[in-house]
Amino acid sequence: MIAKIKNNLLKDFQNLSFNLSNWNDVLDSSPEVSVFHLKSSVEYYSRYFNGEDISFVILESNKPLCIFPIFAYQNQDEWIITSNELGLIAPLFVEDISKKLKKRLESQIEEIVDIISHKLNIKKITVFEHSNHLSNWYLNWLRRAASDFITYQIAVDLQNTIENIRLGFRKSYKPLVNKALKEWNVEICNNNIEEVFEEFKALHLEVAGRQTRNEQTWNIQKEQIKNNEAFLVTVRDGFNLIGGGLFIYSRDLGLYSVGAYKRELFEKPIGHAVQMIAIKKLKEIGCKQYLLGSKATNLSVQTSSSKELSISYFKEGFASYLYAQPHLEVIMNE
């Protein structure tokens, strides 16, 4: 089904390509790059949901101007298209593109989304705004939206100094960070990546009590570390791994992906040390913003468990600020 859709799109749109070999050319020449636009991130989410990648590049005169991350997966008998776990993200353009051309290409991508939705009989799509202002892409879908909702994102402003970032921590966290860094060996994994990553994966399995996702997603994250798109912070008591956190990053943005901490040491500030080291590393890399995840709430669109509320409270202790992220729901095939 997906292969047939791709072939039809190639016939209808001469400037579209599913050859993603020049994907990073757009990333390198774009003014701001989200983690969600990394090719490896799309691969990760596509494998996580057992989906099929439909991401494409748009070219003009053989020059890549735009990339659009999108994949399709089936939830029971229904097809869903998305860029990640949140919904469809805006396409990413090169910096020197004209406003007129950008609008034309956005309209073309909207048409492509319509075609894919029709072919797969998709009833509804979700679009979200990842930047700090409403893009033209988002406003185009707003005109068609049936409903909207807001999530609340927890973030650290990495353009501040480390001293000012630490001043923004929850008051009780500052001595806990110092204590953790003195008590344990906390470092970024730079050597023996294969071996250490397997340790971290085993710890995650031990803590979760079950395998929460497929092996392919773990392999993608391991490759992200090797390709300088992610790093792993480990915490050891002697030689024993007692905690760790995996962080994905683009040129401009860092993202807390997954953590695992010994259950019997839950009351200890292991996670505090991991966050401090990660913040320092992301700032050193040159990222402007670090996203810790969504704030858990008990609102109707985002009812959270007690565990999720606890994790959210922990993350908020490191935040410089929280911001509202808008989402749209668009009816496609009635």
Tab-separated table of C-alpha atoms in Angstrom, residues 126-284:
chain	number	residue	atom	x	y	z
A	126	THR	CA	-2.906	15.978	14.480
A	127	VAL	CA	-0.604	18.920	13.743
A	128	PHE	CA	1.547	20.596	16.385
A	129	GLU	CA	3.645	23.762	16.511
A	130	HIS	CA	7.203	23.130	17.672
A	131	SER	CA	8.551	26.687	17.432
A	132	ASN	CA	7.899	29.635	19.753
A	133	HIS	CA	5.624	31.344	17.223
A	134	LEU	CA	2.774	30.155	15.015
A	135	SER	CA	4.199	29.284	11.622
A	136	ASN	CA	2.422	29.794	8.309
A	137	TRP	CA	2.258	25.987	8.079
A	138	TYR	CA	0.350	25.771	11.357
A	139	LEU	CA	-1.968	28.649	10.394
A	140	ASN	CA	-2.822	26.890	7.103
A	141	TRP	CA	-4.061	23.879	9.055
A	142	LEU	CA	-5.759	26.111	11.630
A	143	ARG	CA	-8.201	27.208	8.937
A	144	ARG	CA	-9.217	23.576	8.509
A	145	ALA	CA	-9.065	22.445	12.138
A	146	ALA	CA	-12.032	20.872	13.900
A	147	SER	CA	-10.550	21.290	17.381
A	148	ASP	CA	-7.393	22.292	19.202
A	149	PHE	CA	-5.656	21.625	22.514
A	150	ILE	CA	-2.545	22.680	24.392
A	151	THR	CA	0.215	20.728	26.097
A	152	TYR	CA	2.740	22.269	28.443
A	153	GLN	CA	6.432	21.727	27.776
A	154	ILE	CA	9.250	21.836	30.332
A	155	ALA	CA	12.416	23.541	29.082
A	156	VAL	CA	15.832	24.876	30.042
A	157	ASP	CA	17.222	28.003	28.373
A	158	LEU	CA	20.754	26.959	27.459
A	159	GLN	CA	21.647	30.468	26.351
A	160	ASN	CA	21.944	31.356	30.043
A	161	THR	CA	25.172	30.720	31.907
A	162	ILE	CA	25.474	27.478	33.860
A	163	GLU	CA	25.443	29.557	37.052
A	164	ASN	CA	22.127	31.203	36.119
A	165	ILE	CA	20.648	27.866	35.020
A	166	ARG	CA	21.539	26.375	38.413
A	167	LEU	CA	20.001	29.376	40.169
A	168	GLY	CA	16.746	28.480	38.433
A	169	PHE	CA	16.703	24.959	39.897
A	170	ARG	CA	14.231	24.122	42.633
A	171	LYS	CA	15.867	25.206	45.895
A	172	SER	CA	16.053	21.685	47.320
A	173	TYR	CA	17.786	20.378	44.161
A	174	LYS	CA	20.994	22.380	44.431
A	175	PRO	CA	22.493	20.494	47.422
A	176	LEU	CA	21.212	17.199	45.992
A	177	VAL	CA	23.093	17.783	42.722
A	178	ASN	CA	26.301	18.549	44.653
A	179	LYS	CA	25.855	15.493	46.864
A	180	ALA	CA	25.257	13.167	43.912
A	181	LEU	CA	28.284	14.392	41.965
A	182	LYS	CA	30.483	13.802	45.033
A	183	GLU	CA	29.030	10.417	45.954
A	184	TRP	CA	29.030	8.671	42.554
A	185	ASN	CA	30.983	8.527	39.334
A	186	VAL	CA	28.854	10.458	36.854
A	187	GLU	CA	30.138	10.729	33.299
A	188	ILE	CA	29.254	10.795	29.622
A	189	CYS	CA	29.929	7.544	27.821
A	190	ASN	CA	32.676	8.153	25.270
A	191	ASN	CA	34.345	4.722	25.241
A	192	ASN	CA	33.119	1.127	24.944
A	193	ILE	CA	29.791	2.421	23.634
A	194	GLU	CA	28.505	-1.023	22.651
A	195	GLU	CA	29.207	-2.523	26.066
A	196	VAL	CA	27.958	0.423	28.141
A	197	PHE	CA	24.829	0.831	26.033
A	198	GLU	CA	23.962	-2.837	26.597
A	199	GLU	CA	24.397	-2.251	30.346
A	200	PHE	CA	22.006	0.693	30.178
A	201	LYS	CA	19.472	-1.293	28.154
A	202	ALA	CA	19.647	-4.147	30.688
A	203	LEU	CA	19.116	-1.682	33.540
A	204	HIS	CA	16.071	-0.263	31.757
A	205	LEU	CA	14.648	-3.777	31.355
A	206	GLU	CA	15.297	-4.512	35.040
A	207	VAL	CA	13.611	-1.310	36.200
A	208	ALA	CA	10.649	-1.547	33.801
A	209	GLY	CA	10.140	-5.223	34.545
A	210	ARG	CA	9.393	-5.915	30.876
A	211	GLN	CA	10.549	-5.035	27.367
A	212	THR	CA	8.765	-1.770	26.582
A	213	ARG	CA	9.831	-1.433	22.937
A	214	ASN	CA	11.433	-3.368	20.110
A	215	GLU	CA	15.118	-4.027	19.581
A	216	GLN	CA	15.300	-1.865	16.446
A	217	THR	CA	14.570	1.315	18.429
A	218	TRP	CA	17.421	0.548	20.818
A	219	ASN	CA	19.774	-0.041	17.895
A	220	ILE	CA	18.795	3.301	16.366
A	221	GLN	CA	19.572	5.100	19.633
A	222	LYS	CA	22.923	3.346	19.868
A	223	GLU	CA	23.755	4.527	16.348
A	224	GLN	CA	22.678	8.048	17.302
A	225	ILE	CA	25.357	8.025	19.999
A	226	LYS	CA	27.981	6.838	17.511
A	227	ASN	CA	26.882	9.477	14.987
A	228	ASN	CA	27.030	12.352	17.502
A	229	GLU	CA	23.264	12.825	17.629
A	230	ALA	CA	22.913	11.538	21.192
A	231	PHE	CA	24.904	10.888	24.354
A	232	LEU	CA	24.488	8.638	27.361
A	233	VAL	CA	25.112	9.849	30.918
A	234	THR	CA	25.936	7.029	33.335
A	235	VAL	CA	26.027	6.934	37.134
A	236	ARG	CA	28.139	4.250	38.815
A	237	ASP	CA	28.636	3.154	42.385
A	238	GLY	CA	32.083	1.655	41.930
A	239	PHE	CA	31.717	-0.493	38.814
A	240	ASN	CA	27.984	-0.986	39.286
A	241	LEU	CA	25.692	0.970	36.943
A	242	ILE	CA	22.930	2.431	39.109
A	243	GLY	CA	21.418	4.952	36.689
A	244	GLY	CA	21.632	6.607	33.330
A	245	GLY	CA	19.937	8.928	30.887
A	246	LEU	CA	19.943	9.132	27.089
A	247	PHE	CA	19.749	12.555	25.435
A	248	ILE	CA	19.128	13.275	21.754
A	249	TYR	CA	20.286	16.546	20.202
A	250	SER	CA	20.304	18.531	16.998
A	251	ARG	CA	22.370	21.629	16.354
A	252	ASP	CA	19.908	23.798	18.297
A	253	LEU	CA	17.842	21.553	20.554
A	254	GLY	CA	18.382	18.848	23.175
A	255	LEU	CA	15.766	16.313	24.271
A	256	TYR	CA	15.578	13.987	27.278
A	257	SER	CA	14.772	10.657	25.657
A	258	VAL	CA	14.907	7.879	28.250
A	259	GLY	CA	16.227	7.278	31.760
A	260	ALA	CA	16.671	4.257	34.012
A	261	TYR	CA	17.503	4.290	37.735
A	262	LYS	CA	17.824	1.484	40.278
A	263	ARG	CA	14.475	1.064	42.051
A	264	GLU	CA	16.024	0.423	45.444
A	265	LEU	CA	17.840	3.769	45.177
A	266	PHE	CA	14.736	5.699	44.137
A	267	GLU	CA	15.060	8.171	47.016
A	268	LYS	CA	18.674	8.939	46.109
A	269	PRO	CA	19.453	11.920	43.803
A	270	ILE	CA	20.787	9.826	40.902
A	271	GLY	CA	18.587	11.568	38.346
A	272	HIS	CA	19.648	14.973	39.648
A	273	ALA	CA	23.269	14.255	38.744
A	274	VAL	CA	22.292	12.962	35.300
A	275	GLN	CA	20.344	16.140	34.504
A	276	MET	CA	23.161	18.426	35.641
A	277	ILE	CA	25.764	16.685	33.484
A	278	ALA	CA	23.366	16.616	30.511
A	279	ILE	CA	22.645	20.347	30.782
A	280	LYS	CA	26.380	21.114	30.825
A	281	LYS	CA	26.981	18.863	27.815
A	282	LEU	CA	24.111	20.283	25.756
A	283	LYS	CA	25.323	23.813	26.442
A	284	GLU	CA	28.861	22.819	25.478
